[in-house]
Tab-separated table of C-alpha atoms and ligand atoms in Angstrom:
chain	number	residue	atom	x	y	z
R	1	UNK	CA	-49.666	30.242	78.744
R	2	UNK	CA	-47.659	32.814	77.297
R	3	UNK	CA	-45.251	32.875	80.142
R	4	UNK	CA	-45.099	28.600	79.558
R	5	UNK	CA	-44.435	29.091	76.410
R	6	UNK	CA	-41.500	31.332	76.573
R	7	UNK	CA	-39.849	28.912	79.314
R	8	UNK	CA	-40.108	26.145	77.050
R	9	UNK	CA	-38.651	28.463	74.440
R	10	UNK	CA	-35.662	29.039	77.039
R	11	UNK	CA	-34.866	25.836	77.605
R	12	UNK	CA	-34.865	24.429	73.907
R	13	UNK	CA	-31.977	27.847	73.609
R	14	UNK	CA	-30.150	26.129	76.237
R	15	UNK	CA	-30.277	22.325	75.808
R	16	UNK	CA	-27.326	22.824	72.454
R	17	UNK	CA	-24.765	24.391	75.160
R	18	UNK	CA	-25.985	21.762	77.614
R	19	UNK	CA	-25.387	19.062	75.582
R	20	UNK	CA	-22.303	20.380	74.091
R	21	UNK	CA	-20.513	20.827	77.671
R	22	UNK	CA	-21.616	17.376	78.649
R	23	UNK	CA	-20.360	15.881	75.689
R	24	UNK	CA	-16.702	17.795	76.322
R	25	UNK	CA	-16.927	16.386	80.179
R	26	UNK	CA	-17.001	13.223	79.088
R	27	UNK	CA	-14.382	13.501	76.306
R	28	UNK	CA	-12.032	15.654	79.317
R	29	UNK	CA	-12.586	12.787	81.725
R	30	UNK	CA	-11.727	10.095	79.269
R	31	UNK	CA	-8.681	12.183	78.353
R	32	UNK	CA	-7.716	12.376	81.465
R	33	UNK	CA	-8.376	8.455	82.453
R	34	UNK	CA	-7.073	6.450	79.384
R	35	UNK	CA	-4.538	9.271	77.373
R	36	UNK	CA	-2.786	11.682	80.199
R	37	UNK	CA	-0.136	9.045	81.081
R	38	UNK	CA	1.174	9.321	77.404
R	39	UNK	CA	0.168	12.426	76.561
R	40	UNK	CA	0.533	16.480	78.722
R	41	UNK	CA	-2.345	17.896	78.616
R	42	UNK	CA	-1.855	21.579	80.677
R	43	UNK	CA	2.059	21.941	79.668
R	44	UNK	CA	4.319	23.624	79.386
R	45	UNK	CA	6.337	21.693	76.770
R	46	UNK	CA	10.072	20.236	78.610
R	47	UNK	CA	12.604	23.044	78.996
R	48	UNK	CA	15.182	19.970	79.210
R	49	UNK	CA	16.417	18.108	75.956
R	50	UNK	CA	16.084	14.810	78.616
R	51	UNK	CA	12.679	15.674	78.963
R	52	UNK	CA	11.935	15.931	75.693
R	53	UNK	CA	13.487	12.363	75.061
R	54	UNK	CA	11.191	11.221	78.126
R	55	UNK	CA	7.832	11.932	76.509
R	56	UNK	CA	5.532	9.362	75.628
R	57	UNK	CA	3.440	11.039	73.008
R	58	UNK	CA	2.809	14.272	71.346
R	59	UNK	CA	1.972	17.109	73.755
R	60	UNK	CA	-1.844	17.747	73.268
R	61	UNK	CA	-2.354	21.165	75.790
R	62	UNK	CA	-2.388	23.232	72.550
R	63	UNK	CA	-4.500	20.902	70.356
R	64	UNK	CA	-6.910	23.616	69.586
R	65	UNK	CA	-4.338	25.204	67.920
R	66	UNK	CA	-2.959	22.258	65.953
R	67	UNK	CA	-5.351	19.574	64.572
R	68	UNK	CA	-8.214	20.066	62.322
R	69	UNK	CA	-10.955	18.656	64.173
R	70	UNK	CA	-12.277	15.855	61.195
R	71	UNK	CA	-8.858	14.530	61.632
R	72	UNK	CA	-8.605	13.872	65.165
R	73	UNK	CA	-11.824	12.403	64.545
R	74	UNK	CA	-11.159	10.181	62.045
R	75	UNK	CA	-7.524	9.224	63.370
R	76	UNK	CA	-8.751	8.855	66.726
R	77	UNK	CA	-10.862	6.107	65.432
R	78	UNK	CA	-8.248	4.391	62.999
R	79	UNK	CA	-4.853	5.667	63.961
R	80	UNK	CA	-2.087	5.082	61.570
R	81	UNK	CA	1.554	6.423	62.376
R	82	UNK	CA	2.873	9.245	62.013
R	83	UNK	CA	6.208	9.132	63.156
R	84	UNK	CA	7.790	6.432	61.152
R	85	UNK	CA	9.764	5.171	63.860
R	86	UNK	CA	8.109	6.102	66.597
R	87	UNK	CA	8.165	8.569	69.698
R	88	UNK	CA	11.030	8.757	69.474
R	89	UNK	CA	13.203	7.756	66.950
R	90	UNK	CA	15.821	6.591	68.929
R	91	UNK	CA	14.258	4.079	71.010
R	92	UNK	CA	12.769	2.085	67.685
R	93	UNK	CA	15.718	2.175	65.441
R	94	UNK	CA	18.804	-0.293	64.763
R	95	UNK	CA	21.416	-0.857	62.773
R	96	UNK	CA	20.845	-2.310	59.781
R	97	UNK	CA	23.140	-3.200	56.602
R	98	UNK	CA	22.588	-0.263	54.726
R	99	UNK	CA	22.369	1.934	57.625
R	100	UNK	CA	19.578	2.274	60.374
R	101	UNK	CA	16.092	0.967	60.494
R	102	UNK	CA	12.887	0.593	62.150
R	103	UNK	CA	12.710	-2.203	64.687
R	104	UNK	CA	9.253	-2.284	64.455
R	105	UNK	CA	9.172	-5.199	67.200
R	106	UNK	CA	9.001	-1.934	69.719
R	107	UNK	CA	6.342	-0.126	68.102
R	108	UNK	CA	3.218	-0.492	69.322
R	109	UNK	CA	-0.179	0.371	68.037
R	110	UNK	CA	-2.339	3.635	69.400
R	111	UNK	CA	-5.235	2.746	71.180
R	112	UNK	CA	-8.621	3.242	69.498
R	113	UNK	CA	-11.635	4.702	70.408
R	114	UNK	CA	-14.981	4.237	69.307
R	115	UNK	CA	-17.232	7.096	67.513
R	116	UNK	CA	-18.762	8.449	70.387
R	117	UNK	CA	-15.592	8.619	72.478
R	118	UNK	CA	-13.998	10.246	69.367
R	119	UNK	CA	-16.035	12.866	69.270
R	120	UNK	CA	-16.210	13.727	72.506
R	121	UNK	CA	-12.558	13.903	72.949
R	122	UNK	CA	-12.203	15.509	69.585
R	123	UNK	CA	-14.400	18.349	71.113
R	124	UNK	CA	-12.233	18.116	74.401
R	125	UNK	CA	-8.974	18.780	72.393
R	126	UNK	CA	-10.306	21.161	70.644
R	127	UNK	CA	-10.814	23.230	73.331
R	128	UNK	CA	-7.346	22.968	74.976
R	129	UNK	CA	-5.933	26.544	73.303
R	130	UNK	CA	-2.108	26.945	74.929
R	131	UNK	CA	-0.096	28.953	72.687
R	132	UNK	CA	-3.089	31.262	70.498
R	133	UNK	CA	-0.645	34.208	70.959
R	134	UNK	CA	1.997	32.558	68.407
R	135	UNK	CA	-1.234	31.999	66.059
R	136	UNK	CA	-1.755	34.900	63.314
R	137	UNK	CA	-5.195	33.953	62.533
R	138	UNK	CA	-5.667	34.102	58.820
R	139	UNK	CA	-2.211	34.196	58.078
R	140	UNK	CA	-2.515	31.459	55.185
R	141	UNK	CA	-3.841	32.732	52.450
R	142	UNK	CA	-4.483	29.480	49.888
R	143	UNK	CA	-2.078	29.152	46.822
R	144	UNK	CA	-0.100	27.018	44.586
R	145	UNK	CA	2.935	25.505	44.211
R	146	UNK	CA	4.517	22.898	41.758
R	147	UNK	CA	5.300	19.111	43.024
R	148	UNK	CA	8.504	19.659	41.652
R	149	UNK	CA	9.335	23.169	43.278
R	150	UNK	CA	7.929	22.174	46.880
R	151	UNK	CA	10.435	19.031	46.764
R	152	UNK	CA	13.292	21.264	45.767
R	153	UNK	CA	12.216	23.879	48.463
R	154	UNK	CA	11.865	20.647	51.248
R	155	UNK	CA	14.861	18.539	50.125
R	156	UNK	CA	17.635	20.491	48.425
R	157	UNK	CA	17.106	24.535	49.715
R	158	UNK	CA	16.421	23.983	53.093
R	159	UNK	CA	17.055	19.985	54.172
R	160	UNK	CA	13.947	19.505	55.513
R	161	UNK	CA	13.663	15.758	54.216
R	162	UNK	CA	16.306	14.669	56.312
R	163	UNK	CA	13.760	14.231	59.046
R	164	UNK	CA	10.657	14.498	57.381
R	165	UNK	CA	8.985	11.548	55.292
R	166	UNK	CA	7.020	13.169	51.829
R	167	UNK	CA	5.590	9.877	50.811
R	168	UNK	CA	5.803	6.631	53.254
R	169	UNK	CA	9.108	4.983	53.104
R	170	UNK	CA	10.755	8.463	51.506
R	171	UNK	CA	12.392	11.166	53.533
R	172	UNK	CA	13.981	11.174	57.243
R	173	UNK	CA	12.721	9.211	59.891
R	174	UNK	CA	13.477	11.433	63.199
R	175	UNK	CA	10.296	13.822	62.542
R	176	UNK	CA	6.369	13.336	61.929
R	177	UNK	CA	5.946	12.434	57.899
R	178	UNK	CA	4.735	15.523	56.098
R	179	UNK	CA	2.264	14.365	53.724
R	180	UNK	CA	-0.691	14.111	55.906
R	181	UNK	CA	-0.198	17.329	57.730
R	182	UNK	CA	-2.308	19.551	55.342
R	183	UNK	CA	-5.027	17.311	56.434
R	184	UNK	CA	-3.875	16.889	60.419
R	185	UNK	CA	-2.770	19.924	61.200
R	186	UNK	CA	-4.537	24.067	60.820
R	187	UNK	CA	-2.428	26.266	58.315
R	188	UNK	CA	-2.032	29.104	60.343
R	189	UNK	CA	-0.079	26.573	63.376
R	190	UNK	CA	2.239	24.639	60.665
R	191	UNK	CA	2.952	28.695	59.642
R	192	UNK	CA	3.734	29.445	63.462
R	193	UNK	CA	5.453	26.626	64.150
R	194	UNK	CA	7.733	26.624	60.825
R	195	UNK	CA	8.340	30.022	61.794
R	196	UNK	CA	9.950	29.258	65.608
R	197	UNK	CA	9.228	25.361	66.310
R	198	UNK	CA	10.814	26.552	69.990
R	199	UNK	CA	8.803	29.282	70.521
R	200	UNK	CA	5.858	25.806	70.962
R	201	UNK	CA	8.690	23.664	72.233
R	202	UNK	CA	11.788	25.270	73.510
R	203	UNK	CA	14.186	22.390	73.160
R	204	UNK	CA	12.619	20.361	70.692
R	205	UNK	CA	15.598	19.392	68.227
R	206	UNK	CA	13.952	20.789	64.605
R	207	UNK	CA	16.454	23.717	63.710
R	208	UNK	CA	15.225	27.241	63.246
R	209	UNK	CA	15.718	27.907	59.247
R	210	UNK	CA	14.515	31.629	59.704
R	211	UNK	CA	11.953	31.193	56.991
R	212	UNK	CA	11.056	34.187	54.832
R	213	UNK	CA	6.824	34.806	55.236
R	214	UNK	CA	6.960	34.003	51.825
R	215	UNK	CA	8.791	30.709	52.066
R	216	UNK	CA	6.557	29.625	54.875
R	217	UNK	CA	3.421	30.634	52.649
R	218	UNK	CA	5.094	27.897	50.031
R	219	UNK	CA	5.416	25.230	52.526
R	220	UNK	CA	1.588	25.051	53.157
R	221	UNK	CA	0.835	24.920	49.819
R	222	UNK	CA	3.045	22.416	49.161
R	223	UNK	CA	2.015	20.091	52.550
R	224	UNK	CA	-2.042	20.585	51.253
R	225	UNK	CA	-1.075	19.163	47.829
R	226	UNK	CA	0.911	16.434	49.188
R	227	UNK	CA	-2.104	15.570	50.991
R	228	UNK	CA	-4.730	16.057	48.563
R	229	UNK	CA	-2.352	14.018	46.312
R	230	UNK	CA	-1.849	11.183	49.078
R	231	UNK	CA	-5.641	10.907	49.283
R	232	UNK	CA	-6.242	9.738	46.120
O	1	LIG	C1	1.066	4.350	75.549
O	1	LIG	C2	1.113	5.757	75.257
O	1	LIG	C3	-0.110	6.435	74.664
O	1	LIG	C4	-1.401	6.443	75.121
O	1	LIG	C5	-1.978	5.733	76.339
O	1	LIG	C6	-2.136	7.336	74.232
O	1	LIG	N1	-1.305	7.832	73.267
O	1	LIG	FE1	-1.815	9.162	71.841
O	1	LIG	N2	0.029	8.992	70.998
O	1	LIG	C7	1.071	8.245	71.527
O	1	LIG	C8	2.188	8.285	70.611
O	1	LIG	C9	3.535	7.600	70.804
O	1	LIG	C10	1.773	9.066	69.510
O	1	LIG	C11	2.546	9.365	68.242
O	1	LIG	C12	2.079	8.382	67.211
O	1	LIG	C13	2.760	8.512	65.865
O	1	LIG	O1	3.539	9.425	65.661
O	1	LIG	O2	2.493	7.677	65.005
O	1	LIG	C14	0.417	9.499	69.790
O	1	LIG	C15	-0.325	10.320	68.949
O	1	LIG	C16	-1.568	10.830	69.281
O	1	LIG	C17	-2.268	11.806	68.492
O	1	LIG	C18	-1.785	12.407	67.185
O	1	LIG	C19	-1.026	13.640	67.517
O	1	LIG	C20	0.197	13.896	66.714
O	1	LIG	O3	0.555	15.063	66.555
O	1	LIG	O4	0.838	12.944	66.283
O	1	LIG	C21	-3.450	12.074	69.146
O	1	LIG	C22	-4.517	13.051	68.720
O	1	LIG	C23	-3.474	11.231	70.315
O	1	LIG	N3	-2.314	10.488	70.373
O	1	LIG	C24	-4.515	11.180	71.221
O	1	LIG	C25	-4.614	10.233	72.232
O	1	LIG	C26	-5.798	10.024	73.022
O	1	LIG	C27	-7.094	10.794	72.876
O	1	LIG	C28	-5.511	9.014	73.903
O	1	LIG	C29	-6.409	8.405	74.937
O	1	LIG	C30	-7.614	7.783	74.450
O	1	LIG	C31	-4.139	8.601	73.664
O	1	LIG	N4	-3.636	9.350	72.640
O	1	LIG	C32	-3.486	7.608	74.370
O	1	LIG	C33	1.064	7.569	72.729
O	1	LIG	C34	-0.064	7.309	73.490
O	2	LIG	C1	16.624	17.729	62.507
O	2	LIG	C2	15.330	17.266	62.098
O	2	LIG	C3	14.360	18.246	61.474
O	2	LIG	C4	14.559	19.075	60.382
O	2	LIG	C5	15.819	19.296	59.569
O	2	LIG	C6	13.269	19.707	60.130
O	2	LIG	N1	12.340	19.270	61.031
O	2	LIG	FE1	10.364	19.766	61.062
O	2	LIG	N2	10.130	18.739	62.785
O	2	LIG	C7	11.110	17.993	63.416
O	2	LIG	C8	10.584	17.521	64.674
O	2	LIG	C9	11.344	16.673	65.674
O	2	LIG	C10	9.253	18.025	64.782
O	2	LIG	C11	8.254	17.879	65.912
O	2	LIG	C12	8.057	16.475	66.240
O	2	LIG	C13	6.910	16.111	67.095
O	2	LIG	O1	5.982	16.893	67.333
O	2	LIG	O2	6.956	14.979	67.496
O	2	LIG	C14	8.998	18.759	63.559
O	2	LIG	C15	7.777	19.326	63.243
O	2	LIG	C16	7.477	19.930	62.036
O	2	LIG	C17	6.175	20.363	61.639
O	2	LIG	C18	4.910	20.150	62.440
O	2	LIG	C19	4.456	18.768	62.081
O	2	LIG	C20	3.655	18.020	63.067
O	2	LIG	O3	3.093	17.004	62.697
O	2	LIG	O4	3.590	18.417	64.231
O	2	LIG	C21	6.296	20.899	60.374
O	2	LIG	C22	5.182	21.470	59.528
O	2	LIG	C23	7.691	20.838	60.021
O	2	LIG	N3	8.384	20.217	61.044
O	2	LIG	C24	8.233	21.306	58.833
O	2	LIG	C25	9.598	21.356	58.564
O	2	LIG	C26	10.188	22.074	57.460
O	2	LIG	C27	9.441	22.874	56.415
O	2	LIG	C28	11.538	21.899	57.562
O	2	LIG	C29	12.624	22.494	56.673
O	2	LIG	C30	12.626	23.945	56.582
O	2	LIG	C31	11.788	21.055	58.717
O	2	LIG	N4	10.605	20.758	59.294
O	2	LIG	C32	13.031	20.618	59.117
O	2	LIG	C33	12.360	17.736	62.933
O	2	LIG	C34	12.964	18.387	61.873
């Protein structure tokens, strides 16, 4: 009886890591099936700037590293854009009268998945972990920073909005917007990638500002109000 008991007591320890691997399976094999033709999922990133132009979607071998998890979750479900005009800009914009816009005739809609699928590949992503020695874990350390100072820092000091949207329809068009990312994206990866955007990319075309620690501190702050402030 005893020894019965202690075999049950085994298995109940091991049915969490069973469950959990076959639940990452499925969201790998679905990754694989419906999102790999878009999206790399082993890298490495391009070392060309043609193949950069080529890709189809957002390289997803370091996700681990990149997305929270309860926003890959969520999105996954009910994407909305990210990229103003697309992946990339180029192909979705034209000329307009005041200068260029979005032809959003070419833009098409992400495909959805359903709960289950989303958390399964959320847990799938989440374990694809490329790049952890650019991470500092724990770099971040939570602050504050004025609305008004974080615009000056992103617009007039370092030029940031010229590609970067702050608010939907305000801000640069040619990069992901900005005021979701302290929701999408882990603080410690916007640090690294802020830091050396090629050192994740090597010829993707944002330019190396050579941030000060500090400055890079004050960019996080500022991207988790924007987002706290976005989801009222
Ligand atoms: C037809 C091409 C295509 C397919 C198929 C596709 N994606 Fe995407 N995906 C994109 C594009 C383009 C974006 C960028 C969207 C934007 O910026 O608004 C994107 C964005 C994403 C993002 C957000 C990442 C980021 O940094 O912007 C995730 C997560 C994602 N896709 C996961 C998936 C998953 C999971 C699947 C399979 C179920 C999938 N995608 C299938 C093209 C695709
Ligand atoms: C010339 C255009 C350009 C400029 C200027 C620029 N960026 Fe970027 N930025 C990009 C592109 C392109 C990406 C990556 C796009 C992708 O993953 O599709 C990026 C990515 C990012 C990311 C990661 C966002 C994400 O969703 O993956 C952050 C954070 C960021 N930039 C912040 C900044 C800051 C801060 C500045 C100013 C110091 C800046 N950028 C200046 C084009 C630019």
């Amino acid at each position: 009886m005893e020894h019965c008991q202690r075999y049950l007591l085994c298995w109940l320890l091991l049915l969490p890591v069973a469950v959990n691997a076959s639940g990452n399976d499925a969201g790998m094999a679905l990754l694989q099936k419906d999102c790999s033709g878009c999206h790399d999922l082993t890298g490495p990133a391009p070392t060309t700037i043609a193949g950069v132009w080529q890709r189809q979607g957002p390289d997803l071998f370091y996700a681990g590293n990149k997305y929270k998890p309860a926003w890959l979750k969520t999105w996954l479900q009910k994407p909305v854009r990210i990229r103003p005009a697309g992946m990339y800009y180029g192909r979705h914009i034209k000329e307009g009268a005041d200068g260029d816009v979005i032809d959003s005739t070419t833009l098409k809609p992400h495909p959805r998945l359903n709960g289950e699928q989303a958390k399964a590949v959320t847990e799938a992503l989440m374990s694809l972990r490329a790049g952890s020695h650019l991470i500092n874990e724990g770099e971040y350390k939570p602050g504050k920073i004025s609305m008004a100072m974080g615009e000056l820092m992103f617009d007039k000091f370092r030029g940031c909005l010229a590609c970067h949207e702050i608010e939907e329809g305000y801000g640069g068009l040619s990069g992901p917007e900005v005021y979701s990312a302290g929701n999408r994206l882990q603080e410690d990866f916007m640090i690294s990638y802020m830091r050396d955007p090629q050192a994740w990319d090597p010829r993707i075309f944002m330019p190396n500002k050579h941030l000060k620690d500090r400055d890079l501190q004050k960019f996080v702050h500022f991207f988790r109000a924007l987002a706290a402030e976005n989801e009222q």
